[in-house]
Coordinates of C-alpha atoms in Angstrom, one line a residue:
M25 CA 62.3 18.5 1.0
P26 CA 62.1 14.7 1.0
Y27 CA 60.2 12.8 -1.7
R28 CA 58.5 9.5 -1.5
T29 CA 60.2 7.9 -4.6
L30 CA 63.4 8.6 -6.8
L31 CA 61.1 9.1 -9.7
R32 CA 59.3 11.9 -8.0
A33 CA 62.6 13.5 -7.0
L34 CA 63.8 13.1 -10.7
E35 CA 60.6 15.0 -11.9
Q36 CA 61.3 17.7 -9.5
A37 CA 65.0 18.0 -10.4
G38 CA 64.2 18.0 -14.1
G39 CA 66.5 15.1 -14.8
A40 CA 69.5 13.1 -13.4
N41 CA 71.9 16.2 -13.0
A42 CA 71.5 16.0 -9.3
V43 CA 72.7 14.1 -6.2
F44 CA 70.1 11.7 -4.8
Q45 CA 70.1 10.4 -1.3
V46 CA 67.7 8.0 0.4
R47 CA 66.9 7.1 4.0
K48 CA 65.5 3.6 4.9
S49 CA 65.0 4.6 8.6
I50 CA 65.4 7.8 10.8
P51 CA 68.5 6.4 12.8
D52 CA 70.3 5.5 9.6
G53 CA 70.1 8.9 8.2
Y54 CA 70.4 9.7 4.5
Q55 CA 72.9 7.6 2.3
P56 CA 73.7 8.0 -1.4
A57 CA 71.3 6.2 -3.6
A58 CA 72.3 3.0 -5.4
K59 CA 73.5 3.5 -8.9
A60 CA 71.0 0.6 -10.0
A61 CA 68.1 2.3 -8.4
V62 CA 68.9 5.7 -9.9
K63 CA 69.5 4.1 -13.4
K64 CA 66.1 2.4 -13.2
A65 CA 64.3 5.6 -12.1
V66 CA 66.1 7.7 -14.9
K67 CA 64.9 5.1 -17.5
L68 CA 61.3 5.4 -16.3
Y69 CA 61.6 9.1 -16.1
D70 CA 62.8 9.4 -19.7
A71 CA 60.0 7.2 -20.9
N72 CA 57.4 9.3 -19.0
V73 CA 59.0 12.5 -20.7
K74 CA 58.7 10.9 -24.1
K75 CA 55.1 9.7 -23.5
A76 CA 54.3 13.3 -22.2
A77 CA 55.7 14.9 -25.4
K78 CA 53.8 12.4 -27.6
A79 CA 50.6 13.1 -25.8
A80 CA 51.1 16.8 -26.2
E81 CA 51.9 16.3 -29.9
T82 CA 48.7 14.2 -30.3
A83 CA 46.6 16.8 -28.5
A84 CA 48.0 19.6 -30.7
A85 CA 47.2 17.6 -33.8
K86 CA 43.7 16.8 -32.6
A87 CA 43.1 20.5 -31.7
E88 CA 44.3 21.5 -35.1
E89 CA 42.1 18.9 -36.7
A90 CA 39.2 20.1 -34.6
K91 CA 39.8 23.6 -35.7
K92 CA 39.9 22.5 -39.4
N93 CA 36.7 20.6 -38.9
A94 CA 35.0 23.4 -37.2
V95 CA 36.0 25.7 -40.1
A96 CA 34.8 23.2 -42.5
E97 CA 31.6 22.6 -40.7
A98 CA 30.9 26.3 -40.6
A99 CA 31.6 26.6 -44.2
R100 CA 29.3 23.5 -44.9
L101 CA 26.5 25.1 -42.8
E102 CA 26.9 28.5 -44.6
E103 CA 26.7 26.7 -47.9
A104 CA 23.6 24.8 -46.7
K105 CA 21.7 28.1 -46.2
S106 CA 21.7 28.6 -49.9
L107 CA 19.9 25.4 -50.5
V108 CA 16.2 26.0 -50.6
L109 CA 13.6 23.1 -50.7
V110 CA 10.7 23.7 -53.2
Q111 CA 7.5 21.6 -53.4
D112 CA 7.1 19.8 -56.7
S113 CA 3.9 21.3 -58.2
S114 CA 3.4 18.3 -60.3
L115 CA 2.7 16.0 -57.4
P116 CA -0.9 15.5 -56.0
A117 CA -2.1 17.8 -53.3
A118 CA -1.0 16.5 -49.9
K119 CA -3.8 15.8 -47.5
K120 CA -3.2 16.9 -43.9
I121 CA -3.6 14.1 -41.5
R122 CA -2.8 12.9 -38.0
I123 CA -0.4 10.0 -37.4
R124 CA -3.3 7.9 -36.2
E125 CA -4.8 8.0 -39.7
S126 CA -1.6 6.8 -41.4
T127 CA -2.8 3.2 -42.1
E128 CA -5.7 4.2 -44.1
H129 CA -3.8 6.6 -46.0
R130 CA -1.0 4.3 -47.2
G131 CA 0.0 4.9 -50.8
S132 CA -1.4 8.5 -50.6
R133 CA 0.5 11.8 -50.5
V134 CA 0.0 13.5 -47.0
Q135 CA 1.3 16.1 -44.8
I136 CA 2.0 15.3 -41.2
S137 CA 3.1 17.8 -38.5
G138 CA 4.7 16.9 -35.2
W139 CA 7.7 16.9 -32.9
V140 CA 11.1 15.3 -33.7
H141 CA 11.1 12.2 -31.2
R142 CA 14.3 10.6 -32.7
H143 CA 16.4 11.2 -35.7
R144 CA 19.6 9.6 -37.1
V145 CA 21.7 10.2 -40.3
Q146 CA 22.7 7.2 -42.5
G147 CA 25.4 7.9 -45.0
K148 CA 25.5 11.2 -46.8
D149 CA 22.2 11.3 -48.3
M150 CA 19.6 9.6 -45.9
M151 CA 18.0 10.7 -42.7
F152 CA 15.4 8.9 -40.5
I153 CA 13.1 11.1 -38.4
V154 CA 10.6 9.6 -35.9
L155 CA 7.9 12.1 -35.6
R156 CA 5.4 12.4 -32.8
D157 CA 2.1 14.2 -32.8
G158 CA 0.4 13.1 -29.6
Y159 CA -1.5 10.5 -31.5
G160 CA 1.2 8.2 -32.5
Y161 CA 4.6 7.8 -34.0
I162 CA 5.7 7.6 -37.6
Q163 CA 9.2 7.1 -39.3
C164 CA 10.0 9.7 -41.9
V165 CA 12.7 9.1 -44.5
L166 CA 14.5 12.1 -46.1
T167 CA 16.8 11.7 -48.9
G168 CA 19.1 13.6 -51.3
K169 CA 18.9 17.5 -51.0
Q170 CA 16.4 17.2 -48.2
C171 CA 19.2 16.1 -45.8
H172 CA 21.7 18.9 -46.8
T173 CA 19.7 22.0 -46.1
Y174 CA 20.7 24.1 -43.0
D175 CA 17.6 23.0 -41.1
A176 CA 18.5 19.4 -41.8
L177 CA 22.1 19.8 -40.6
T178 CA 21.1 21.5 -37.5
L179 CA 17.9 19.6 -36.6
T180 CA 17.3 19.0 -32.8
L181 CA 15.1 16.7 -30.8
E182 CA 11.7 18.2 -30.0
S183 CA 11.8 20.6 -32.9
T184 CA 8.4 20.7 -34.7
I185 CA 8.3 20.1 -38.4
T186 CA 5.9 19.4 -41.2
V187 CA 6.7 16.6 -43.6
Y188 CA 5.0 15.9 -46.9
G189 CA 5.3 12.6 -48.8
T190 CA 3.9 9.3 -49.4
I191 CA 3.2 6.6 -46.8
Q192 CA 4.5 3.3 -47.8
T193 CA 4.8 -0.1 -46.0
V194 CA 8.2 -0.9 -44.8
P195 CA 10.3 -3.3 -46.8
E196 CA 10.4 -7.0 -45.7
G197 CA 12.6 -7.6 -42.7
K198 CA 12.6 -3.8 -41.7
T199 CA 10.5 -2.4 -38.7
A200 CA 9.1 0.9 -38.1
P201 CA 6.2 2.3 -35.9
G202 CA 2.9 1.2 -37.5
G203 CA 4.7 -1.1 -40.0
H204 CA 5.0 1.9 -42.5
E205 CA 7.0 5.1 -43.1
L206 CA 6.5 8.3 -44.7
I207 CA 8.8 8.7 -47.8
A208 CA 9.3 12.6 -47.8
D209 CA 9.4 14.8 -50.9
Y210 CA 9.3 18.1 -49.0
W211 CA 9.6 19.2 -45.4
V212 CA 9.8 22.3 -43.4
I213 CA 10.7 23.5 -39.9
V214 CA 7.8 24.9 -37.9
G215 CA 9.7 25.6 -34.5
K216 CA 13.3 24.7 -33.9
A217 CA 14.2 23.5 -30.4
P218 CA 17.6 24.6 -28.9
G219 CA 20.7 22.7 -29.0
G220 CA 23.9 22.8 -27.0
D221 CA 23.5 23.3 -23.1
Q222 CA 19.8 23.9 -23.6
A223 CA 19.2 20.8 -25.7
F224 CA 16.3 18.6 -24.6
T225 CA 18.5 15.8 -23.6
N226 CA 20.4 18.0 -21.3
Q227 CA 17.2 18.8 -19.3
I228 CA 16.2 15.4 -18.3
A229 CA 17.7 12.0 -18.3
A230 CA 16.7 8.4 -17.2
D231 CA 18.9 8.7 -14.1
S232 CA 17.7 12.2 -13.2
S233 CA 16.8 12.7 -9.5
P234 CA 12.9 12.5 -8.7
D235 CA 13.0 16.3 -8.0
I236 CA 14.4 17.2 -11.4
L237 CA 11.9 14.9 -13.1
L238 CA 9.1 16.7 -11.2
D239 CA 10.5 20.0 -11.9
Q240 CA 10.7 19.1 -15.6
R241 CA 7.4 17.2 -15.6
H242 CA 6.2 19.3 -18.6
L243 CA 9.1 17.8 -20.6
V244 CA 8.9 14.3 -19.0
I245 CA 5.3 13.8 -20.2
R246 CA 6.7 13.8 -23.8
G247 CA 8.3 10.5 -23.1
E248 CA 6.8 7.4 -24.4
T249 CA 5.9 5.8 -21.1
A250 CA 4.4 9.1 -19.4
S251 CA 2.4 10.0 -22.6
A252 CA 1.1 6.3 -22.7
T253 CA 0.1 6.5 -19.1
L254 CA -1.9 9.6 -19.7
R255 CA -3.6 8.0 -22.5
V256 CA -4.5 4.9 -20.4
R257 CA -5.7 7.4 -17.7
A258 CA -8.1 9.0 -20.3
L259 CA -9.4 5.6 -21.4
I260 CA -10.1 4.7 -17.8
L261 CA -12.2 7.8 -17.2
K262 CA -14.1 7.1 -20.4
A263 CA -14.6 3.4 -19.4
F264 CA -16.1 4.3 -16.0
R265 CA -18.4 7.0 -17.7
D266 CA -19.5 4.3 -20.2
F267 CA -20.1 1.9 -17.3
F268 CA -22.3 4.3 -15.4
H269 CA -24.2 5.3 -18.5
S270 CA -24.9 1.7 -19.3
R271 CA -26.6 1.4 -15.9
H272 CA -28.5 4.8 -16.1
I273 CA -26.4 6.3 -13.4
T274 CA -26.2 10.1 -14.0
E275 CA -23.1 12.3 -13.7
V276 CA -23.3 15.4 -11.5
S277 CA -20.9 18.1 -10.7
P278 CA -20.8 18.8 -6.9
P279 CA -19.0 21.8 -5.5
L280 CA -15.3 21.7 -4.6
M281 CA -15.5 24.6 -2.1
V282 CA -17.4 23.4 1.1
Q283 CA -18.0 24.2 4.6
T284 CA -18.3 20.6 5.9
Q285 CA -16.1 17.6 6.4
V286 CA -16.3 14.0 5.3
E287 CA -13.3 12.2 6.3
G288 CA -12.1 14.2 9.5
G289 CA -10.7 17.6 10.1
S290 CA -6.9 16.6 10.2
T291 CA -6.7 16.4 6.3
L292 CA -8.9 19.5 5.5
F293 CA -7.4 22.3 3.3
E294 CA -8.9 25.5 5.0
F295 CA -9.2 28.7 3.2
D296 CA -11.0 32.1 3.6
Y297 CA -14.1 32.3 1.6
Y298 CA -15.3 36.0 1.7
G299 CA -14.6 36.2 5.3
E300 CA -16.0 32.8 6.1
K301 CA -14.1 29.5 7.0
A302 CA -14.4 27.0 4.0
Y303 CA -12.5 24.0 2.8
L304 CA -11.5 22.1 -0.4
T305 CA -13.5 19.0 -0.5
Q306 CA -12.4 15.8 0.9
S307 CA -15.2 13.9 -0.8
S308 CA -18.3 14.6 -2.9
Q309 CA -20.3 11.8 -1.2
L310 CA -22.6 14.0 1.0
Y311 CA -23.6 16.1 -2.0
L312 CA -24.2 12.9 -4.2
E313 CA -26.5 11.6 -1.5
T314 CA -28.8 14.7 -2.0
C315 CA -29.3 13.9 -5.7
L316 CA -30.7 10.4 -5.2
A317 CA -34.3 11.6 -4.8
S318 CA -33.9 14.1 -7.7
V319 CA -32.1 12.1 -10.6
G320 CA -31.8 8.7 -9.1
D321 CA -28.4 6.9 -8.7
V322 CA -25.6 9.3 -9.4
Y323 CA -21.8 9.5 -9.8
C324 CA -19.1 12.2 -10.2
L325 CA -15.5 12.1 -11.6
T326 CA -13.8 15.1 -10.0
D327 CA -11.0 16.2 -7.8
S328 CA -10.8 15.7 -4.1
F329 CA -8.2 17.2 -1.7
R330 CA -6.5 15.8 1.4
A331 CA -3.9 17.7 3.5
E332 CA -1.9 14.5 3.9
R333 CA 1.4 15.3 5.5
S334 CA 2.8 12.2 4.1
H335 CA 5.4 11.3 1.4
T336 CA 4.3 7.8 0.9
R337 CA 4.1 6.4 -2.5
R338 CA 0.3 6.1 -2.5
H339 CA -0.7 9.6 -1.0
L340 CA -1.4 12.7 -2.9
S341 CA -2.9 16.1 -1.8
E342 CA -5.0 16.4 -5.0
F343 CA -6.5 13.3 -6.7
T344 CA -9.2 12.3 -9.1
H345 CA -12.1 10.8 -7.3
C346 CA -14.6 8.6 -8.8
E347 CA -17.5 8.4 -6.5
A348 CA -21.0 6.9 -6.8
E349 CA -24.2 6.8 -4.6
L350 CA -27.0 4.2 -5.2
S351 CA -30.4 4.1 -3.8
F352 CA -32.6 1.1 -2.6
I353 CA -29.8 -1.4 -2.5
T354 CA -28.3 -3.9 0.0
F355 CA -24.6 -4.2 1.1
E356 CA -24.3 -7.2 -1.3
D357 CA -25.6 -5.2 -4.1
L358 CA -22.9 -2.5 -3.4
L359 CA -20.1 -5.1 -3.4
S360 CA -21.3 -6.4 -6.7
V361 CA -21.4 -3.0 -8.4
I362 CA -17.8 -2.4 -7.2
E363 CA -16.7 -5.7 -8.7
D364 CA -18.4 -5.1 -12.0
M365 CA -17.1 -1.6 -12.4
L366 CA -13.5 -2.8 -11.7
L367 CA -13.9 -5.7 -14.1
D368 CA -15.7 -3.9 -16.9
D369 CA -12.3 -3.0 -18.4
P370 CA -12.4 -2.4 -22.3
V371 CA -9.1 -0.6 -22.1
S372 CA -6.9 -3.7 -21.0
G373 CA -5.5 -3.9 -24.6
P374 CA -2.3 -3.3 -26.3
I375 CA -1.5 -0.1 -24.4
I376 CA -1.8 -1.6 -20.9
R377 CA 0.0 -4.8 -22.0
E378 CA 2.9 -2.4 -23.4
L379 CA 3.3 -0.7 -20.0
N380 CA 2.5 -3.8 -17.7
P381 CA 3.1 -7.1 -19.8
G382 CA 2.4 -9.1 -16.6
F383 CA -1.2 -7.6 -16.1
K384 CA -3.8 -10.3 -15.5
R385 CA -7.5 -9.3 -15.3
P386 CA -8.9 -10.4 -11.9
Q387 CA -11.8 -12.7 -11.8
K388 CA -15.2 -12.2 -10.2
P389 CA -15.9 -12.8 -7.3
F390 CA -13.1 -11.1 -5.5
R391 CA -11.9 -12.6 -2.3
R392 CA -14.1 -11.4 0.6
M393 CA -12.5 -11.0 4.1
N394 CA -13.9 -9.5 7.2
Y395 CA -11.9 -7.0 9.2
A396 CA -11.8 -9.4 12.1
D397 CA -10.3 -12.0 9.9
A398 CA -7.6 -9.6 8.7
I399 CA -6.7 -8.8 12.4
Q400 CA -6.2 -12.7 12.8
W401 CA -4.2 -12.9 9.6
L402 CA -1.8 -10.3 10.9
K403 CA -1.4 -12.2 14.3
D404 CA -1.1 -15.7 12.6
N405 CA 1.7 -14.2 10.1
G406 CA 3.7 -12.3 12.9
V407 CA 2.9 -8.8 11.7
K408 CA 3.3 -6.5 14.7
K409 CA 3.0 -2.9 15.6
D410 CA 5.6 -0.8 17.3
V411 CA 5.0 0.1 20.9
L412 CA 6.3 3.6 21.7
D413 CA 6.8 5.5 24.9
E414 CA 5.6 8.9 25.7
N415 CA 8.5 10.4 23.8
G416 CA 7.9 8.4 20.6
V417 CA 10.7 5.9 21.2
K418 CA 10.1 2.4 20.3
I419 CA 10.2 0.2 23.4
G420 CA 8.8 -3.0 21.9
E421 CA 6.2 -4.7 19.6
A422 CA 2.6 -5.9 20.1
D423 CA -0.1 -7.7 18.1
Y424 CA -2.9 -5.6 16.3
E425 CA -6.0 -6.0 18.2
F426 CA -9.7 -5.8 17.2
G427 CA -10.9 -2.1 17.1
E428 CA -7.5 -0.7 15.8
D429 CA -7.1 0.8 12.3
I430 CA -4.9 -1.4 10.2
P431 CA -2.2 1.0 8.9
E432 CA -0.9 1.0 5.4
S433 CA 2.3 -1.1 5.7
P434 CA 0.6 -4.2 7.3
E435 CA -2.4 -3.8 5.0
R436 CA 0.0 -3.9 2.0
R437 CA 1.9 -6.8 3.3
M438 CA -1.2 -8.9 3.8
T439 CA -2.5 -7.8 0.3
D440 CA 0.8 -8.6 -1.4
T441 CA 1.2 -11.9 0.3
I442 CA -2.2 -13.1 -0.6
G443 CA -1.7 -11.8 -4.1
E444 CA -5.2 -11.1 -5.3
P445 CA -7.9 -8.4 -4.9
I446 CA -9.7 -8.3 -1.5
L447 CA -12.9 -6.8 -0.4
L448 CA -12.2 -6.1 3.3
C449 CA -15.5 -5.7 5.0
R450 CA -17.2 -5.0 8.3
F451 CA -15.0 -2.6 10.1
P452 CA -15.8 -1.4 13.5
A453 CA -18.0 1.7 13.8
E454 CA -15.3 3.5 16.1
I455 CA -12.6 3.7 13.1
K456 CA -15.1 4.6 10.4
S457 CA -17.0 7.7 9.4
F458 CA -20.0 8.9 11.3
Y459 CA -22.5 8.2 8.3
M460 CA -21.8 4.6 7.8
K461 CA -24.6 2.1 8.6
R462 CA -24.1 -0.6 11.3
C463 CA -24.4 -4.3 10.6
G464 CA -27.8 -5.7 11.6
D465 CA -26.1 -8.8 13.3
D466 CA -23.3 -6.9 15.2
A467 CA -23.8 -3.2 16.1
R468 CA -20.1 -3.0 16.9
L469 CA -19.6 -3.2 13.1
T470 CA -20.4 -1.2 9.9
E471 CA -21.5 -2.4 6.4
S472 CA -18.3 -1.0 5.1
V473 CA -15.7 -2.1 2.5
D474 CA -12.2 -1.3 1.3
V475 CA -11.0 -2.7 -2.0
L476 CA -7.3 -3.7 -1.7
M477 CA -5.1 -4.5 -4.7
P478 CA -1.7 -6.1 -4.7
N479 CA 1.2 -3.6 -4.9
V480 CA -1.1 -0.7 -4.3
G481 CA -3.3 -1.3 -1.2
E482 CA -6.5 0.3 -0.9
I483 CA -8.0 1.9 -4.1
T484 CA -11.7 2.0 -3.0
G485 CA -13.6 2.6 0.1
G486 CA -17.4 2.3 0.5
S487 CA -20.3 1.6 2.7
M488 CA -24.0 1.4 3.3
R489 CA -25.1 4.9 4.7
I490 CA -27.1 5.5 7.7
S491 CA -30.8 5.9 6.7
D492 CA -32.4 6.5 10.0
L493 CA -32.5 10.0 11.2
A494 CA -32.0 9.3 15.0
E495 CA -29.0 7.0 14.2
L496 CA -27.4 9.8 12.1
M497 CA -27.9 12.4 14.8
E498 CA -26.1 10.0 17.3
G499 CA -23.3 9.6 14.7
Y500 CA -22.8 13.4 14.8
K501 CA -22.7 13.3 18.6
R502 CA -20.2 10.4 18.7
E503 CA -17.8 12.2 16.4
G504 CA -18.3 15.5 18.1
I505 CA -19.7 17.2 14.9
D506 CA -22.1 20.1 15.0
P507 CA -25.0 18.9 12.8
T508 CA -26.0 22.5 12.0
P509 CA -24.1 23.1 8.8
Y510 CA -25.1 19.6 7.6
Y511 CA -28.8 20.3 7.6
W512 CA -29.1 19.7 3.9
F513 CA -27.6 16.2 4.5
T514 CA -29.7 15.5 7.5
D515 CA -32.7 16.3 5.5
Q516 CA -32.2 13.3 3.3
R517 CA -33.4 11.1 6.2
K518 CA -36.1 13.6 7.2
Y519 CA -37.8 13.9 3.8
G520 CA -38.3 10.4 2.7
T521 CA -35.3 8.1 3.5
C522 CA -34.1 4.8 1.8
E523 CA -31.5 2.1 2.2
H524 CA -28.6 3.5 0.1
G525 CA -24.8 3.2 -0.3
G526 CA -21.9 4.3 -2.2
F527 CA -18.2 4.2 -2.7
G528 CA -15.3 6.4 -3.7
L529 CA -12.2 5.2 -5.9
G530 CA -8.9 6.9 -6.3
I531 CA -8.1 6.8 -10.1
E532 CA -4.4 7.2 -9.4
R533 CA -4.2 4.2 -7.2
L534 CA -6.2 2.2 -9.8
L535 CA -3.9 3.3 -12.4
A536 CA -0.8 2.4 -10.4
W537 CA -2.3 -1.1 -10.0
L538 CA -3.2 -1.5 -13.7
L539 CA 0.2 -0.2 -15.0
N540 CA 2.5 -1.5 -12.2
R541 CA 3.7 1.8 -11.2
Y542 CA 5.7 2.3 -8.1
S543 CA 4.1 5.5 -7.1
V544 CA 0.8 7.2 -7.7
R545 CA 2.8 10.3 -8.6
E546 CA 3.9 8.7 -11.9
V547 CA 0.3 8.4 -13.1
C548 CA -0.7 12.1 -12.4
L549 CA -0.4 14.8 -15.1
Y550 CA 1.2 17.3 -12.5
P551 CA 1.3 15.5 -9.0
R552 CA 0.5 17.6 -6.0
F553 CA 1.7 16.4 -2.5
M554 CA 3.3 17.9 0.6
G555 CA 6.1 20.2 -0.6
R556 CA 5.2 20.0 -4.3
C557 CA 2.9 22.5 -6.0
Q558 CA 4.9 23.2 -9.1
P559 CA 4.8 23.3 -12.0

């Protein structure tokens, strides 16, 4: 068979002991190959043969060296099994502490347990281990015999260990978490993590796909960024509780299984409740309103559920909802409370600056913008909607008009362009919920507000609530809602009504704004959205 080059023909023939012919074109046919060309090809062939032989020789030497090293390592490990560490009974008793307590125990002998976050060997007689216990990180220094035990030689990331020793300030010019390190005098394995194919670093990586990171979320949250995010989340929840407590607003625990809707039937999670139709709550607002006459102003921090058939970066099927209802207030009072709550931020310290160095605390008052002004902004800035035919095919574009809901994308574009928090107010009644109070100066509009944050969009929605019984009944009728199952909500207007309002804030969206996260999924412990209900 013909070959593309003389070198390839030589390789197939096994050398120059053959007759070689070449063909420059089909009409010319095959002719004997030029001697110079054959000589050049032979020279290159001989060089390749020598190179291959050298490579094979090197590979064999490396394999032999690896075999010797493996034998030596096995012997080393076997010998290491005979090394047993024993605590020095002459030392002071070690006090069991958490890493967060390290600074106040400098100079003292302590014992600290945790997970191996990082480790490295330096020379023959020194090992550095960064230990993590969920409260912080500390560098442990192992020396001498401590580095040569079987457990030390086979130590893996995420193994749990207990280290005994003295906490000392790091030498000048050196760095370590907290500015100190634990100089070990004894340590022991508590639970060894696997190595090899099952090693922690083989389960997740920085460039792993989103699905893998979600499947392995239980391991991802051990990372520095994920764990810091969870700590910020806890601090935010505490800050909100402290804010409400300072204003004598009482926390209540409304039911999560309900038989009424708040935000429309399309996002309800329906289930069978002992033979009756029931839903997971979309919002606890209606129940909060019933508490006003009982314990005064109230709030809750609990989960809400939306059957959002959406994969956008700001939607979840389960989210933490901070909701409040306040009695005897005006719309301006409501806006002021929302601003104060978002600005009352005692946690915007080192941990937030670590995760979002560019974070700047917004100033009060937030920019106020009416819905009508937002529609005009979209027109002035050329933000248009797609016009679709009956088959859903785009056939053109058009301006957004008064009375239309503003979708996420144009709302985000407006907010990001303006670049500051916005209180978007006075939405048309037709695009808002049945319970929202209409404006006194324009009955087409409601005393409603959405709080919009750059890079996230809406994080809070609120309104004054209808206080008049007849007006509420008309709202039921307008939305085609049977008022019968809402009797307990309707009774709040029947047995002594008042002007009142409230709001709901999505904790995940707030965190995404605070920490500059791309998706709300990043700030959840285990996010739930369409197609994801594990782990």
